[in-house]
PDB file of C-alpha atoms in Angstrom:
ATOM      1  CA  UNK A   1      -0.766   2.925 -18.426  1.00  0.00           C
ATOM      2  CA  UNK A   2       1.551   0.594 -17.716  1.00  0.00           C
ATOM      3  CA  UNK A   3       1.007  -3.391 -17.974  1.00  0.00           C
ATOM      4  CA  UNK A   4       1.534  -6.131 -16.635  1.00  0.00           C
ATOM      5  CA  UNK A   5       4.316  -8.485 -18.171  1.00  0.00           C
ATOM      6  CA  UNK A   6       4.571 -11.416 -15.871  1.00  0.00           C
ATOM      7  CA  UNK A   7       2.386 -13.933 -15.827  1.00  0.00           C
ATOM      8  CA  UNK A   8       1.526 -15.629 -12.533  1.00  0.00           C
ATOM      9  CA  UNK A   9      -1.814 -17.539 -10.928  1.00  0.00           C
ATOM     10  CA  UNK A  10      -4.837 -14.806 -10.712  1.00  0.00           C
ATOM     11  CA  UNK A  11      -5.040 -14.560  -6.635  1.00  0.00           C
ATOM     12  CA  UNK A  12      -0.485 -15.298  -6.384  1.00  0.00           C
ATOM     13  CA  UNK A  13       0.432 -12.901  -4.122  1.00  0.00           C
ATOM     14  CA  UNK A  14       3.180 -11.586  -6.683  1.00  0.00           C
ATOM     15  CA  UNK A  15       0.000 -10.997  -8.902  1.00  0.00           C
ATOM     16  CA  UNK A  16      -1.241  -8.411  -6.486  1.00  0.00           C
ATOM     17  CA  UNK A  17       2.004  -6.878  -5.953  1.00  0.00           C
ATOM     18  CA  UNK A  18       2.767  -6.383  -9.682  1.00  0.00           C
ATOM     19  CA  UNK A  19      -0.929  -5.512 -10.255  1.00  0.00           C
ATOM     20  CA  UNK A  20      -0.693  -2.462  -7.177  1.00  0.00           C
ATOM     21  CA  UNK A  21       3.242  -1.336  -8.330  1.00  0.00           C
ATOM     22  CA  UNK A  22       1.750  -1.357 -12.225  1.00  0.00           C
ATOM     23  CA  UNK A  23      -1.237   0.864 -10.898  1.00  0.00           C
ATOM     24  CA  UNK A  24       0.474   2.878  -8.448  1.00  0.00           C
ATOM     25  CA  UNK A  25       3.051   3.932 -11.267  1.00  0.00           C
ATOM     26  CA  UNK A  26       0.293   4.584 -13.772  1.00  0.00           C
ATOM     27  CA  UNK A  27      -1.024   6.969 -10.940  1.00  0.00           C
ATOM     28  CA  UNK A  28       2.604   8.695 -10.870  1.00  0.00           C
ATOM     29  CA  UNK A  29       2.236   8.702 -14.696  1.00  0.00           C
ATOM     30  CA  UNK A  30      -1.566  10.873 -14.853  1.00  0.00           C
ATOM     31  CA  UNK A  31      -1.133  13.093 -11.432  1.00  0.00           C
ATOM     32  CA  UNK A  32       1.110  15.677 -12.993  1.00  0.00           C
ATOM     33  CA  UNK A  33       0.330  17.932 -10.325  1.00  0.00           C
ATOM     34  CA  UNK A  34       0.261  16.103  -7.072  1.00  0.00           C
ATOM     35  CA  UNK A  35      -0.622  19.728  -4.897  1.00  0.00           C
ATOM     36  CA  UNK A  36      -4.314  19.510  -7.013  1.00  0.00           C
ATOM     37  CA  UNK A  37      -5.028  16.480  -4.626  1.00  0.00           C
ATOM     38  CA  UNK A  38      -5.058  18.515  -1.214  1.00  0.00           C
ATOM     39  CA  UNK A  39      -7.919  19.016   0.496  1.00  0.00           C
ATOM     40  CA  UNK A  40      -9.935  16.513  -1.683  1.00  0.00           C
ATOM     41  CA  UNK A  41     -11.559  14.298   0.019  1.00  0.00           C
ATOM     42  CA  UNK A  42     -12.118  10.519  -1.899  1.00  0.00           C
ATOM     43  CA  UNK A  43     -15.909   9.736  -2.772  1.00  0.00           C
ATOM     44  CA  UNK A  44     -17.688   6.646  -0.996  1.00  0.00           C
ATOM     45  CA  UNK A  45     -20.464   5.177  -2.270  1.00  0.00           C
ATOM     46  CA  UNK A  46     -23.052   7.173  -3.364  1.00  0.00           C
ATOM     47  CA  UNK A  47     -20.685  10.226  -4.012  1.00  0.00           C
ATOM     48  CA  UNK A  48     -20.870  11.386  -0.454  1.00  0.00           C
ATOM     49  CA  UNK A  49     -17.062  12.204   1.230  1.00  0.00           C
ATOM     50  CA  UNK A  50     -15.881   9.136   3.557  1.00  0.00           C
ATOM     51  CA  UNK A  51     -16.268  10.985   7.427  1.00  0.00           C
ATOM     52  CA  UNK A  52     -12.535  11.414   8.788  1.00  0.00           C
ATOM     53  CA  UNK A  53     -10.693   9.991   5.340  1.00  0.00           C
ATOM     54  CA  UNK A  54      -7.407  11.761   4.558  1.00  0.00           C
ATOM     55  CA  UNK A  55      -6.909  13.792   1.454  1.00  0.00           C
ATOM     56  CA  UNK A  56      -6.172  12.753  -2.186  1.00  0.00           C
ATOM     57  CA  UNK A  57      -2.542  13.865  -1.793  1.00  0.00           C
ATOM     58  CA  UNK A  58      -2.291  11.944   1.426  1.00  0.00           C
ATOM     59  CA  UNK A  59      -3.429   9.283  -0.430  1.00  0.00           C
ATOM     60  CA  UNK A  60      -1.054   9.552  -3.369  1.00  0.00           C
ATOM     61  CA  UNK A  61       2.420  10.026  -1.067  1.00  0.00           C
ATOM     62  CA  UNK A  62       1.310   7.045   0.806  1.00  0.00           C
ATOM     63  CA  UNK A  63       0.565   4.596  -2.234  1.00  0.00           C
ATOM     64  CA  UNK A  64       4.242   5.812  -3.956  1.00  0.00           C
ATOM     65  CA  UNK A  65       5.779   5.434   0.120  1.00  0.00           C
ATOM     66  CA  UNK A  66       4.231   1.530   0.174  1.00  0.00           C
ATOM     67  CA  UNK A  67       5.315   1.310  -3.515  1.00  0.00           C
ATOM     68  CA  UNK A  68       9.102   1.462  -2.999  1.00  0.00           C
ATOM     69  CA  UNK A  69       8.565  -1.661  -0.749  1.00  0.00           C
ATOM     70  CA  UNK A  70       6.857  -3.220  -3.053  1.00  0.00           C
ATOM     71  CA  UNK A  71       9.730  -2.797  -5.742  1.00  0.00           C
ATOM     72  CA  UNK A  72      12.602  -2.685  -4.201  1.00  0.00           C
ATOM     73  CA  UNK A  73      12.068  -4.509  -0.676  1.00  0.00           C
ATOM     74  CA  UNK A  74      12.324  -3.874   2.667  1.00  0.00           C
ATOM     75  CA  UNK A  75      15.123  -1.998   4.831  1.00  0.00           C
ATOM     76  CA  UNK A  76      17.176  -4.626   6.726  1.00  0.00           C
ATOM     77  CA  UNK A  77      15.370  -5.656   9.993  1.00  0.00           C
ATOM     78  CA  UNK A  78      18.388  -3.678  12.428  1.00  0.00           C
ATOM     79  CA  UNK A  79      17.434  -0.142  10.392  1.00  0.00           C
ATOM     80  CA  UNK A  80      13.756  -0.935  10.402  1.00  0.00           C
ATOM     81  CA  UNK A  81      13.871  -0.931  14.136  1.00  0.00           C
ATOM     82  CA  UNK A  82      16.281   2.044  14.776  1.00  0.00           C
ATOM     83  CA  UNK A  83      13.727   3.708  12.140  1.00  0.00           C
ATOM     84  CA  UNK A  84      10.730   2.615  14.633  1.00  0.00           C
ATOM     85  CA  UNK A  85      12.538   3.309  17.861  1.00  0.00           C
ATOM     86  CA  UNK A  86      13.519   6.721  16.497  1.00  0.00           C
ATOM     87  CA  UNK A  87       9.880   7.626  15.705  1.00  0.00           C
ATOM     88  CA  UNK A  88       7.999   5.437  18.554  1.00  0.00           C
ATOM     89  CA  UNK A  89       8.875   4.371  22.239  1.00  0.00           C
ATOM     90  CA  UNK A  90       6.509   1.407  21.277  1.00  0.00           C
ATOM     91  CA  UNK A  91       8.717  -0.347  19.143  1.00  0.00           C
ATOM     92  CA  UNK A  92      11.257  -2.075  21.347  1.00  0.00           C
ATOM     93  CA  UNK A  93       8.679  -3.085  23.483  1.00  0.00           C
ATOM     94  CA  UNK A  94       6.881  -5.302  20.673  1.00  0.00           C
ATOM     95  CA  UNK A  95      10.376  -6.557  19.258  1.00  0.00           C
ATOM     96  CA  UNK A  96      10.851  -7.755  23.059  1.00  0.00           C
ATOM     97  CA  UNK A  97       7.293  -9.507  23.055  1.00  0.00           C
ATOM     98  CA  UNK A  98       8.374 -11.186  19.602  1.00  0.00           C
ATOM     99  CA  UNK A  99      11.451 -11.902  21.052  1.00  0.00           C
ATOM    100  CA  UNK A 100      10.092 -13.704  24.261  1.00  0.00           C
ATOM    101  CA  UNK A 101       7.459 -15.417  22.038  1.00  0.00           C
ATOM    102  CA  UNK A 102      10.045 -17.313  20.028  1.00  0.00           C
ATOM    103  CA  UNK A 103      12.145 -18.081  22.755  1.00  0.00           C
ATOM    104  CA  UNK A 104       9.348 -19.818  24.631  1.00  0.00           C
ATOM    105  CA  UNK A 105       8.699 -21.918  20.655  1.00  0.00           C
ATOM    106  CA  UNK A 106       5.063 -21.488  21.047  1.00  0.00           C
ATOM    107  CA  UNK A 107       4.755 -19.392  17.591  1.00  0.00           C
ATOM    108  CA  UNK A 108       2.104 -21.645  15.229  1.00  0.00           C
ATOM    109  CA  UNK A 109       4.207 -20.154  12.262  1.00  0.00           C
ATOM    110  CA  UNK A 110       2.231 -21.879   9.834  1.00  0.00           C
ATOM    111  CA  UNK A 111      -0.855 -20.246  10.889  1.00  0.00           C
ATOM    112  CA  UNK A 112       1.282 -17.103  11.392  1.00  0.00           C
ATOM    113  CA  UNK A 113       2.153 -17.207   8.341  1.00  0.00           C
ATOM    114  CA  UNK A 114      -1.483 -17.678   6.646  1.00  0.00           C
ATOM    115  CA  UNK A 115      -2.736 -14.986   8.563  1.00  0.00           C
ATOM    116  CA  UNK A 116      -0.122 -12.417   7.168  1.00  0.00           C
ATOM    117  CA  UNK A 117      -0.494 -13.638   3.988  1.00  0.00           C
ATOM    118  CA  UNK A 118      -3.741 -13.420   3.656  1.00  0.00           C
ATOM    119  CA  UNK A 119      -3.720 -10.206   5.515  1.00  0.00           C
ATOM    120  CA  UNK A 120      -1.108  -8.959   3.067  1.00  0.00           C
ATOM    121  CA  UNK A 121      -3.270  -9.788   0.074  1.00  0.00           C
ATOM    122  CA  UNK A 122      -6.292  -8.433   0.952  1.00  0.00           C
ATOM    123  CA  UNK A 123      -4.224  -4.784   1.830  1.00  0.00           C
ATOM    124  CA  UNK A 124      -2.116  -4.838  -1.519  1.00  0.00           C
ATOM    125  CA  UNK A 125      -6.346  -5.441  -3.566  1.00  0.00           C
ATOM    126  CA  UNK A 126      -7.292  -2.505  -0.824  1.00  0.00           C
ATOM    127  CA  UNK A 127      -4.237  -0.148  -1.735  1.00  0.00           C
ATOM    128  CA  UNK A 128      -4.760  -0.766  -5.545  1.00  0.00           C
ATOM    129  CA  UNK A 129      -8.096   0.404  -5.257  1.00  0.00           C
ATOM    130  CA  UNK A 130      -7.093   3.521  -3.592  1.00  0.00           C
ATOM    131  CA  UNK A 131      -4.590   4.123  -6.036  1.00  0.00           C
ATOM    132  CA  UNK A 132      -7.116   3.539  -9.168  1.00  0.00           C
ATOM    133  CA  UNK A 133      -9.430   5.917  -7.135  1.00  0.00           C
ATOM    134  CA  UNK A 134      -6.714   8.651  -6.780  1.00  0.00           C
ATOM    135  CA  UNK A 135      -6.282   8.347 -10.428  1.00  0.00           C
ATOM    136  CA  UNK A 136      -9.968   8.673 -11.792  1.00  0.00           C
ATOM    137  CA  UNK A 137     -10.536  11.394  -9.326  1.00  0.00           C
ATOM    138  CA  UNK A 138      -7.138  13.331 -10.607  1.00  0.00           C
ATOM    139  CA  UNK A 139      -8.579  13.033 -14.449  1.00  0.00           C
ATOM    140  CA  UNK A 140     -12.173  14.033 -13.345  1.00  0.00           C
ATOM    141  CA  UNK A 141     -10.584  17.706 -11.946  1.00  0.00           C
ATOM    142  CA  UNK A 142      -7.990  17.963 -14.471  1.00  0.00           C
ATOM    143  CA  UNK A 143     -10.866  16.740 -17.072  1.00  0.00           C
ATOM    144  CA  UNK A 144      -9.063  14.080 -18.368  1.00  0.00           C
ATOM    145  CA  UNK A 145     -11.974  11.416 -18.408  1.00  0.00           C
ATOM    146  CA  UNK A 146     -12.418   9.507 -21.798  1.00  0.00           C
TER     147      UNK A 146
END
């Protein structure tokens, strides 16, 4: 398992990004064989399959996907959007709806900002979750549980 090193305040957003990459790699670490998680369906409460949730291994190539993000950063802004133009006719039209909204200045960015940020948290605690659930459920069919 790997652990955490740096030391920053409990609910610091680089807390929950160390705390998601440090679980997210100690799920790369146990999932030896990542085809075991297809067709598994994650356990809500009360042991029952979540209705219309995506597979373990669906599960475990998204987590590593958001992880490189995490680590390394994002792609520059002028590849993200040929990436998202390439994929999705959808994306220039909301880069021209940003575009007109800070032209006109009436962006609250300091509100913007919270929002994201809180948003941002509350996904990364949401993702590390998944990730410690794709691990437990991994060691419970391979019969790793200690």
């Amino acid at each position: 398992m790997q652990v955490l090193t740096k030391r920053y305040p409990k609910n610091c957003l680089l807390t929950v990004m160390d705390r998601y990459s440090a679980e997210v790699h100690n799920m790369e670490q146990v999932v030896m064989i990542p085809s075991l998680l297809r067709d598994v369906q994650l356990s809500g409460p009360g042991g029952q399959a979540q209705a219309e949730a995506s597979d373990l291994y669906t599960y475990f190539t998204m987590l590593k996907a958001i992880c490189v993000d995490v680590d390394h950063g994002l792609l520059p802004r002028e590849e993200w959007q040929a990436k998202v133009a390439g994929g999705e006719e959808n994306g220039t039209a909301e880069t021209e709806e940003v575009e007109d909204e800070s032209a006109s200045g009436e962006l609250d960015l300091e509100a913007q900002f919270h929002l994201h940020f809180s948003s941002l948290h509350h996904i990364l605690m949401h993702l590390t979750e998944k990730a410690q659930e794709v691990t437990r459920k991994y060691q419970e069919m391979t019969g790793q549980v200690w």
